[in-house]
């Protein structure tokens, strides 16, 4: 989102018609973090028991962006392409809790936040706020919703209008909707600035005169101007120095307690999530793959993606740094053409081999990676043989095929494959010596097709569901697969 769009959105969400509360005392920046006892209290009264109705309920939400969809594209006969940024996401957020939404860049976190606030129109699905479908609200109800549900953006540099004083920035939502008298509005702004730990002497200063942390406090004060119940915090500390991040997170926690706020905290940073969240939803390529209480998810992550995310966090101690780490290989695939079945299977270290196939997990992973490269035509066959082997008209002379296969095998695999796997794979590689990609694909698919590419596992229900075939159908344990049985 551009700076101008962010400012527009901030003004749009902040602006509603309502009364103004000018009472209350200053809070300032707190220094405590959420204890696990607090966290347990939140989770036992909400998701774990299902005892109360959620404040926000997201049901099968979809948001696709369309590319190649301009008039010119259509005149040129181009087919529109869907970018499936959010692709069937469901979760609940209970009153007073902080739900974290975590995942690598490009997984669809911000789009989820913006779509559930109705800053973007959904492609499908439903979001209920206080039991009411936000996409079917009439104008009056939308205005109330926009008052109750606010957003704090990542970048405090671009989301504040540089031409306005901070007093005017925080007061803007009150002005737009003509809330209270001029004196009441001014008093409310002073109160808000104090509550976020800024001095009222600074009212007439401009954003550039403040540090990043202070600017984020200004953004938070503006988001609170209309007394919302729910805040989407979109990477609220990512643009800040590490030393300032904890202060802003502590402030958000203090404000949550003081104003009974409910948060959706979007972050790619697991330490931020652990610091402040009660529950966490892990997002991968437009889908939620695991959701659960934060301590449980950190202590006992289930989805291989969650495990890999946790493993990729830099270690504090030397001992921890020396421990084996499975880092996340490769990039998030494009949401224009997501992998079939489980979307993480192209990178998953635990991708499941066919039943009855005797194979080591690492070997199977390597073969699956080679298969994907072949399916994506991501090998430059001309360069395999270097100077020694001719590659003319898409073919290697038949006498050179064995050498070509050996060189390609070396390129694709760290170690030569054992036994029968070498035979099957080399048969496919020999087909590539004739540029017969389809034959190579089919040879490998017949032997190595995984359940992970055939079926999307689905998230399932309960307090800590996981979308992974290792845990059975939709995480129910039905037909779960034990990794110890396949090597
Ligand atoms: N307006 C748009 N048009 C086309 N594609 C978009 C648009 N906005 C987002 N996307 C794509 O949707 C996907 C999800 O983007 P999104 O910003 O929601 O992810 P994210 O997890 O919040 O990542 P980041 O932390 O980098 O913002 C990305 O592939 C992105 O390129």
Coordinates of C-alpha atoms and ligand atoms in Angstrom, one line a residue:
X1 CA 0.0 0.0 0.0
X2 CA 1.4 3.5 -0.9
X3 CA 1.9 6.2 1.7
X4 CA -1.0 8.2 0.3
X5 CA -3.3 5.1 0.4
X6 CA -2.2 4.4 4.0
X7 CA -3.0 7.9 5.0
X8 CA -6.4 7.7 3.3
X9 CA -7.1 4.3 4.9
X10 CA -6.1 5.6 8.3
X11 CA -8.4 8.6 7.9
X12 CA -11.2 6.4 6.6
X13 CA -11.0 3.9 9.5
X14 CA -10.5 6.6 12.0
X15 CA -13.3 8.8 10.9
X16 CA -16.8 8.1 12.2
X17 CA -19.6 10.0 13.9
X18 CA -19.7 9.4 17.6
X19 CA -19.5 11.1 21.0
X20 CA -16.1 11.7 22.5
X21 CA -14.9 10.8 25.9
X22 CA -12.6 13.5 27.2
X23 CA -12.2 11.9 30.7
X24 CA -9.4 9.6 31.8
X25 CA -5.8 9.6 33.0
X26 CA -2.6 9.4 31.1
X27 CA -1.0 6.0 30.8
X28 CA 2.4 6.4 29.3
X29 CA 4.6 3.6 28.0
X30 CA 4.5 0.5 30.1
X31 CA 7.4 -1.8 30.7
X32 CA 5.8 -5.2 31.4
X33 CA 5.2 -8.0 29.0
X34 CA 2.3 -10.5 29.0
X35 CA 2.8 -13.3 31.5
X36 CA 1.9 -16.8 30.6
X37 CA -0.7 -16.7 33.3
X38 CA -2.5 -13.8 31.5
X39 CA -2.1 -15.7 28.3
X40 CA -3.7 -18.9 29.8
X41 CA -6.6 -16.8 31.2
X42 CA -7.3 -15.5 27.7
X43 CA -7.2 -18.8 26.0
X44 CA -9.2 -20.8 28.5
X45 CA -12.1 -18.4 28.3
X46 CA -12.1 -18.3 24.6
X47 CA -10.9 -20.7 22.0
X48 CA -10.1 -23.6 24.3
X49 CA -13.7 -23.8 25.7
X50 CA -15.6 -22.1 22.9
X51 CA -17.7 -20.7 25.8
X52 CA -18.2 -17.2 24.4
X53 CA -19.0 -15.8 21.0
X54 CA -16.0 -14.3 19.2
X55 CA -15.8 -10.6 18.6
X56 CA -14.4 -11.2 15.1
X57 CA -15.2 -14.3 13.2
X58 CA -13.5 -14.8 9.8
X59 CA -15.1 -17.6 7.7
X60 CA -13.5 -18.9 4.6
X61 CA -12.3 -15.5 3.6
X62 CA -10.9 -15.1 0.1
X63 CA -9.2 -12.2 -1.6
X64 CA -7.9 -12.5 -5.1
X65 CA -6.2 -9.8 -7.1
X66 CA -6.6 -9.9 -10.8
X67 CA -3.7 -9.3 -13.2
X68 CA -3.9 -9.0 -17.0
X69 CA -7.4 -7.7 -16.5
X70 CA -7.2 -4.2 -18.2
X71 CA -9.2 -3.3 -21.2
X72 CA -6.0 -3.5 -23.3
X73 CA -5.2 -7.0 -22.0
X74 CA -8.7 -8.1 -22.9
X75 CA -8.4 -6.5 -26.4
X76 CA -5.1 -8.4 -26.8
X77 CA -6.9 -11.6 -25.8
X78 CA -5.0 -12.1 -22.5
X79 CA -6.6 -14.2 -19.9
X80 CA -6.9 -12.6 -16.4
X81 CA -4.7 -14.3 -13.8
X82 CA -5.9 -14.6 -10.2
X83 CA -3.3 -13.7 -7.5
X84 CA -4.8 -15.8 -4.6
X85 CA -3.4 -13.6 -1.8
X86 CA -6.0 -15.0 0.8
X87 CA -7.5 -18.3 -0.1
X88 CA -10.1 -19.7 2.3
X89 CA -8.9 -18.4 5.7
X90 CA -11.0 -19.0 8.9
X91 CA -10.3 -18.0 12.5
X92 CA -12.0 -16.3 15.4
X93 CA -10.7 -13.5 17.7
X94 CA -12.2 -13.3 21.2
X95 CA -12.8 -10.2 23.2
X96 CA -9.7 -9.0 25.0
X97 CA -7.3 -11.4 23.3
X98 CA -4.4 -10.8 21.0
X99 CA -4.3 -13.2 18.0
X100 CA -1.0 -13.2 16.1
X101 CA -0.9 -13.8 12.4
X102 CA 2.6 -14.9 11.4
X103 CA 4.2 -16.1 8.2
X104 CA 6.9 -15.1 5.7
X105 CA 6.6 -12.1 3.5
X106 CA 4.0 -12.5 0.8
X107 CA 1.9 -15.1 2.6
X108 CA -1.2 -12.8 2.6
X109 CA -1.1 -11.4 6.2
X110 CA -1.7 -7.8 5.4
X111 CA -4.3 -8.6 2.8
X112 CA -6.2 -10.6 5.4
X113 CA -6.0 -7.7 7.8
X114 CA -7.2 -5.2 5.3
X115 CA -9.9 -7.4 3.9
X116 CA -11.4 -8.2 7.3
X117 CA -11.5 -4.5 8.0
X118 CA -13.3 -4.0 4.7
X119 CA -10.5 -1.8 3.4
X120 CA -10.5 -4.2 0.5
X121 CA -13.5 -6.0 -0.9
X122 CA -13.4 -9.7 -0.4
X123 CA -13.6 -12.2 -3.3
X124 CA -15.5 -14.6 -1.1
X125 CA -16.3 -15.6 2.5
X126 CA -17.6 -13.8 5.5
X127 CA -16.4 -11.7 8.4
X128 CA -18.6 -11.2 11.4
X129 CA -17.9 -8.4 13.9
X130 CA -20.0 -8.7 17.0
X131 CA -22.1 -11.2 15.1
X132 CA -22.9 -9.0 12.1
X133 CA -21.6 -9.7 8.6
X134 CA -19.3 -6.7 7.8
X135 CA -19.8 -7.1 4.1
X136 CA -23.5 -6.8 4.3
X137 CA -23.7 -3.7 6.6
X138 CA -25.6 -0.7 5.5
X139 CA -23.9 2.7 5.6
X140 CA -24.8 3.5 9.2
X141 CA -23.5 0.1 10.4
X142 CA -20.3 0.5 8.3
X143 CA -19.7 3.8 10.0
X144 CA -20.1 2.2 13.4
X145 CA -17.8 -0.7 12.4
X146 CA -15.1 1.8 11.1
X147 CA -15.2 3.4 14.5
X148 CA -14.9 0.1 16.4
X149 CA -12.3 -1.5 14.2
X150 CA -9.1 0.5 13.5
X151 CA -5.7 -0.2 12.0
X152 CA -2.1 0.7 12.9
X153 CA 0.3 0.4 10.0
X154 CA 3.9 -0.7 9.9
X155 CA 5.5 2.4 8.7
X156 CA 5.1 5.4 10.9
X157 CA 7.0 7.5 8.4
X158 CA 4.6 7.1 5.5
X159 CA 1.3 6.8 7.4
X160 CA 1.4 10.3 8.9
X161 CA 0.8 13.3 6.8
X162 CA 4.1 15.3 6.9
X163 CA 2.2 18.6 6.4
X164 CA 0.1 18.3 9.5
X165 CA 1.0 18.9 13.2
X166 CA 0.7 15.8 15.4
X167 CA -2.2 17.5 17.2
X168 CA -4.1 17.9 14.0
X169 CA -3.2 14.3 12.9
X170 CA -4.7 12.8 16.1
X171 CA -7.6 15.2 16.0
X172 CA -8.4 14.6 12.4
X173 CA -10.9 11.7 12.9
X174 CA -12.8 13.8 15.5
X175 CA -12.9 16.8 13.1
X176 CA -14.0 14.8 10.1
X177 CA -17.1 13.7 12.0
X178 CA -17.6 16.8 14.0
X179 CA -17.3 15.0 17.4
X180 CA -17.6 17.2 20.5
X181 CA -16.7 20.9 20.7
X182 CA -13.4 22.3 19.7
X183 CA -12.2 22.4 23.3
X184 CA -13.4 18.9 23.9
X185 CA -11.5 17.6 20.9
X186 CA -8.3 19.4 21.9
X187 CA -8.6 18.0 25.4
X188 CA -9.2 14.5 24.0
X189 CA -6.0 14.8 21.8
X190 CA -4.0 15.9 24.8
X191 CA -5.3 13.0 26.8
X192 CA -4.5 10.5 24.0
X193 CA -1.0 11.9 23.6
X194 CA -0.3 11.5 27.3
X195 CA -1.7 8.0 27.3
X196 CA 0.7 6.9 24.5
X197 CA 3.6 8.5 26.4
X198 CA 4.1 11.8 24.5
X199 CA 4.1 15.3 25.9
X200 CA 1.3 17.7 25.3
X201 CA 4.0 20.4 24.6
X202 CA 4.6 18.6 21.3
X203 CA 1.1 19.1 19.9
X204 CA 2.3 21.7 17.4
X205 CA 5.2 19.8 16.1
X206 CA 5.4 18.0 12.8
X207 CA 6.0 14.2 12.2
X208 CA 9.6 14.7 11.0
X209 CA 10.5 16.1 14.4
X210 CA 9.9 12.8 16.0
X211 CA 11.8 9.5 16.2
X212 CA 10.3 6.3 14.7
X213 CA 9.1 5.1 18.0
X214 CA 7.4 8.4 18.8
X215 CA 5.8 8.5 15.4
X216 CA 4.3 5.0 16.0
X217 CA 2.9 6.3 19.3
X218 CA 1.3 9.1 17.3
X219 CA -0.2 6.5 14.9
X220 CA -1.5 4.6 17.9
X221 CA -3.0 7.7 19.5
X222 CA -4.9 8.5 16.2
X223 CA -6.2 4.9 16.0
X224 CA -7.5 5.2 19.5
X225 CA -9.2 8.6 18.9
X226 CA -12.6 7.1 18.3
X227 CA -12.5 4.6 21.1
X228 CA -12.3 1.4 19.0
X229 CA -12.8 -2.1 20.4
X230 CA -10.6 -3.9 17.9
X231 CA -7.2 -3.0 16.4
X232 CA -5.4 -4.6 13.5
X233 CA -1.7 -4.0 14.2
X234 CA 0.1 -4.5 10.9
X235 CA 3.8 -5.1 11.7
X236 CA 3.6 -2.2 14.2
X237 CA 7.3 -2.5 15.3
X238 CA 9.0 -3.8 12.1
X239 CA 10.3 -0.4 11.1
X240 CA 11.6 0.5 14.5
X241 CA 15.0 0.0 16.2
X242 CA 15.1 -3.2 18.3
X243 CA 15.6 -1.1 21.4
X244 CA 12.3 0.7 20.8
X245 CA 10.3 -2.3 19.7
X246 CA 9.7 -3.6 23.3
X247 CA 8.6 -0.2 24.5
X248 CA 6.0 0.1 21.8
X249 CA 4.8 -3.5 22.4
X250 CA 4.5 -2.9 26.1
X251 CA 2.6 0.3 25.4
X252 CA 0.2 -1.7 23.2
X253 CA -0.3 -4.2 26.1
X254 CA -1.0 -1.5 28.6
X255 CA -3.5 0.2 26.3
X256 CA -5.2 -3.2 25.7
X257 CA -5.7 -3.6 29.4
X258 CA -6.8 0.0 30.0
X259 CA -9.3 0.2 27.1
X260 CA -10.4 -3.5 26.9
X261 CA -9.0 -3.8 23.3
X262 CA -8.9 -6.8 21.1
X263 CA -5.9 -7.1 18.7
X264 CA -5.0 -8.9 15.5
X265 CA -1.2 -8.6 15.4
X266 CA 0.3 -9.2 12.0
X267 CA 4.0 -9.9 12.2
X268 CA 6.7 -12.0 10.5
X269 CA 8.7 -11.8 13.7
X270 CA 8.2 -14.7 16.1
X271 CA 9.7 -12.9 19.0
X272 CA 7.1 -10.1 18.7
X273 CA 4.4 -12.7 18.5
X274 CA 5.6 -14.5 21.6
X275 CA 6.0 -11.3 23.5
X276 CA 2.4 -10.1 23.1
X277 CA 0.0 -12.7 21.7
X278 CA -2.4 -15.1 23.4
X279 CA -2.9 -17.3 20.4
X280 CA -1.2 -17.4 17.0
X281 CA -2.3 -18.4 13.5
X282 CA 0.5 -19.4 11.1
X283 CA -0.2 -18.4 7.5
X284 CA 1.4 -19.9 4.4
X285 CA 0.6 -18.9 0.8
X286 CA -2.9 -17.6 1.5
X287 CA -3.9 -20.3 4.0
X288 CA -3.8 -20.9 7.7
X289 CA -1.7 -24.0 8.4
X290 CA -1.8 -24.1 12.2
X291 CA -3.4 -22.1 15.0
X292 CA -3.1 -22.5 18.7
X293 CA -2.3 -21.0 22.1
X294 CA 1.0 -19.2 21.8
X295 CA 3.1 -21.1 24.4
X296 CA 1.8 -24.4 23.2
X297 CA 2.6 -23.6 19.6
X298 CA 6.1 -22.4 20.5
X299 CA 6.8 -25.5 22.8
X300 CA 5.1 -28.1 20.6
X301 CA 4.8 -26.8 17.0
X302 CA 3.1 -29.4 14.8
X303 CA 3.1 -28.2 11.2
X304 CA 6.5 -28.6 9.4
X305 CA 6.2 -24.9 8.3
X306 CA 5.7 -23.7 11.9
X307 CA 8.7 -25.9 12.9
X308 CA 10.8 -24.5 10.1
X309 CA 9.8 -20.9 11.0
X310 CA 10.8 -21.5 14.6
X311 CA 14.0 -23.2 13.6
X312 CA 15.0 -20.2 11.4
X313 CA 14.9 -17.8 14.3
X314 CA 18.4 -16.7 15.2
X315 CA 19.7 -18.4 18.4
X316 CA 20.7 -16.5 21.4
X317 CA 23.3 -18.9 22.9
X318 CA 26.3 -20.5 21.3
X319 CA 24.9 -24.0 22.4
X320 CA 21.7 -23.3 20.6
X321 CA 23.5 -21.9 17.6
X322 CA 25.4 -25.1 17.3
X323 CA 22.3 -27.3 17.4
X324 CA 21.2 -28.6 14.0
X325 CA 18.9 -26.2 12.3
X326 CA 16.5 -27.0 9.5
X327 CA 16.3 -23.7 7.7
X328 CA 13.5 -22.9 5.3
X329 CA 14.8 -23.7 1.8
X330 CA 13.6 -21.7 -1.2
X331 CA 11.1 -18.9 -1.5
X332 CA 7.4 -18.8 -1.0
X333 CA 5.9 -19.9 -4.4
X334 CA 3.8 -17.5 -6.3
X335 CA 0.1 -17.1 -5.3
X336 CA -0.6 -16.8 -9.0
X337 CA 0.0 -20.6 -9.4
X338 CA 0.1 -22.2 -6.0
X339 CA 1.2 -25.8 -5.7
X340 CA -1.5 -28.4 -5.7
X341 CA -2.4 -30.2 -2.5
X342 CA -0.6 -28.9 0.5
X343 CA 1.0 -25.6 -0.5
X344 CA 4.1 -26.1 1.7
X345 CA 4.9 -29.5 0.1
X346 CA 7.4 -27.9 -2.4
X347 CA 9.6 -26.9 0.5
X348 CA 8.5 -29.3 3.2
X349 CA 11.3 -31.4 4.8
X350 CA 8.6 -33.9 5.9
X351 CA 6.9 -34.4 2.5
X352 CA 5.3 -37.8 2.7
X353 CA 6.5 -40.6 0.4
X354 CA 4.0 -43.1 -1.2
X355 CA 3.0 -45.9 1.1
X356 CA 5.3 -49.0 0.8
X357 CA 8.1 -47.0 -0.7
X358 CA 11.3 -47.7 1.2
X359 CA 13.1 -44.4 1.2
X360 CA 14.9 -42.0 3.6
X361 CA 13.1 -38.8 4.2
X362 CA 16.0 -36.6 3.0
X363 CA 16.3 -38.7 -0.2
X364 CA 12.6 -38.3 -0.9
X365 CA 12.9 -34.5 -0.4
X366 CA 15.7 -34.3 -2.9
X367 CA 13.8 -36.3 -5.5
X368 CA 10.7 -34.2 -5.0
X369 CA 12.8 -31.0 -5.5
X370 CA 14.3 -32.5 -8.6
X371 CA 10.8 -33.4 -9.8
X372 CA 9.6 -29.8 -9.3
X373 CA 12.6 -28.4 -11.2
X374 CA 11.7 -30.7 -14.1
X375 CA 8.0 -29.8 -13.9
X376 CA 8.9 -26.1 -13.9
X377 CA 11.4 -26.6 -16.8
X378 CA 13.9 -25.1 -14.4
X379 CA 17.1 -26.9 -15.7
X380 CA 19.1 -25.5 -18.5
X381 CA 19.8 -28.8 -20.4
X382 CA 22.2 -27.1 -22.8
X383 CA 24.7 -26.3 -20.1
X384 CA 24.7 -29.8 -18.4
X385 CA 27.5 -31.3 -20.6
X386 CA 29.6 -28.2 -20.8
X387 CA 32.2 -28.3 -23.6
X388 CA 32.4 -32.1 -23.6
X389 CA 28.9 -33.1 -24.7
X390 CA 27.1 -31.6 -27.7
X391 CA 23.5 -30.6 -27.2
X392 CA 22.1 -30.0 -30.7
X393 CA 18.5 -29.6 -31.7
X394 CA 17.4 -30.4 -28.1
X395 CA 19.3 -33.8 -28.0
X396 CA 22.5 -35.4 -26.8
X397 CA 24.2 -37.9 -29.1
X398 CA 23.1 -41.4 -27.9
X399 CA 26.8 -42.4 -27.0
X400 CA 26.9 -39.4 -24.6
X401 CA 23.6 -40.1 -22.8
X402 CA 25.2 -42.0 -19.9
X403 CA 27.7 -39.2 -19.3
X404 CA 25.0 -36.5 -19.6
X405 CA 22.9 -38.5 -17.0
X406 CA 25.8 -38.7 -14.6
X407 CA 26.5 -34.9 -14.8
X408 CA 22.8 -34.0 -14.4
X409 CA 22.5 -36.4 -11.5
X410 CA 25.5 -34.7 -9.8
X411 CA 23.9 -31.3 -10.4
X412 CA 20.6 -32.3 -8.9
X413 CA 21.7 -34.5 -6.0
X414 CA 24.2 -33.9 -3.2
X415 CA 25.0 -37.6 -2.9
X416 CA 24.3 -40.3 -5.6
X417 CA 20.9 -41.9 -4.9
X418 CA 20.8 -45.4 -3.5
X419 CA 19.7 -48.6 -5.3
X420 CA 16.5 -48.6 -7.3
X421 CA 16.0 -44.9 -6.8
X422 CA 19.1 -44.2 -8.8
X423 CA 17.7 -46.4 -11.6
X424 CA 14.3 -44.7 -11.7
X425 CA 15.7 -41.2 -11.5
X426 CA 18.4 -41.9 -14.1
X427 CA 15.7 -43.2 -16.5
X428 CA 14.0 -39.9 -16.2
X429 CA 17.2 -37.9 -16.6
X430 CA 17.9 -39.9 -19.8
X431 CA 14.6 -38.8 -21.1
X432 CA 15.8 -35.2 -20.6
X433 CA 18.8 -36.0 -22.9
X434 CA 16.1 -35.8 -25.6
X435 CA 14.4 -32.8 -24.0
X436 CA 11.4 -35.0 -23.3
X437 CA 10.2 -33.2 -20.2
X438 CA 6.8 -34.8 -20.2
X439 CA 8.2 -38.3 -20.2
X440 CA 10.7 -37.4 -17.4
X441 CA 7.8 -35.9 -15.4
X442 CA 5.7 -38.9 -15.8
X443 CA 8.4 -41.5 -15.0
X444 CA 9.1 -39.7 -11.7
X445 CA 5.4 -39.1 -10.9
X446 CA 4.5 -42.8 -11.3
X447 CA 7.1 -43.8 -8.7
X448 CA 7.1 -40.8 -6.3
X449 CA 3.7 -39.2 -6.2
X450 CA 3.0 -37.9 -2.7
X451 CA -0.4 -37.6 -0.9
X452 CA 0.8 -34.0 -0.1
X453 CA 0.5 -33.0 -3.8
X454 CA -2.9 -34.8 -4.3
X455 CA -4.9 -33.5 -1.4
X456 CA -5.1 -30.3 0.5
X457 CA -5.2 -31.5 4.1
X458 CA -7.5 -28.8 5.5
X459 CA -7.2 -27.2 8.9
X460 CA -9.7 -29.0 11.1
X461 CA -11.2 -27.9 14.4
X462 CA -10.3 -27.6 18.1
X463 CA -8.0 -25.4 20.2
X464 CA -4.8 -26.3 18.2
X465 CA -5.7 -27.5 14.7
X466 CA -3.1 -28.2 12.0
X467 CA -3.4 -28.6 8.3
X468 CA -0.9 -31.4 7.5
X469 CA -1.4 -35.0 6.3
X470 CA 1.0 -36.2 9.0
X471 CA -1.8 -35.4 11.5
X472 CA -4.5 -37.1 9.5
X473 CA -7.5 -35.8 7.7
X474 CA -8.1 -32.1 8.6
X475 CA -5.9 -32.7 11.6
X476 CA -8.3 -35.2 13.2
X477 CA -5.7 -38.0 13.6
X478 CA -7.8 -40.2 11.2
X479 CA -5.3 -41.8 8.8
X480 CA -2.4 -40.0 10.4
X481 CA 1.0 -41.0 9.1
X482 CA 3.9 -42.0 11.3
X483 CA 7.2 -40.8 9.7
X484 CA 9.1 -43.6 11.5
X485 CA 7.4 -46.1 9.2
X486 CA 8.7 -44.9 5.9
X487 CA 12.4 -45.5 6.0
Ligands
LIG1 N1 -2.9 -5.0 -5.1 C1 -2.3 -6.1 -5.4 N2 -2.3 -6.6 -6.6 C2 -1.7 -7.8 -6.9 N3 -1.1 -8.6 -6.0 C3 -1.1 -8.2 -4.7 C4 -1.7 -6.9 -4.3 N4 -1.5 -6.8 -3.0 C5 -0.9 -7.9 -2.6 N5 -0.6 -8.7 -3.6 C6 0.0 -10.0 -3.6 O1 -0.7 -10.8 -2.6 C7 0.3 -11.6 -1.9 C8 0.1 -11.4 -0.4 O2 0.5 -10.0 -0.1 P1 0.5 -9.5 1.4 O3 1.1 -8.1 1.4 O4 -0.9 -9.6 1.9 O5 1.5 -10.5 2.2 P2 2.1 -10.3 3.6 O6 2.2 -11.7 4.2 O7 1.5 -9.2 4.3 O8 3.6 -9.9 3.2 P3 4.4 -8.6 3.6 O9 4.8 -8.8 5.1 O10 5.6 -8.6 2.7 O11 3.5 -7.4 3.4 C9 1.7 -11.2 -2.4 O12 2.1 -12.2 -3.4 C10 1.5 -9.9 -3.0 O13 2.4 -9.7 -4.1

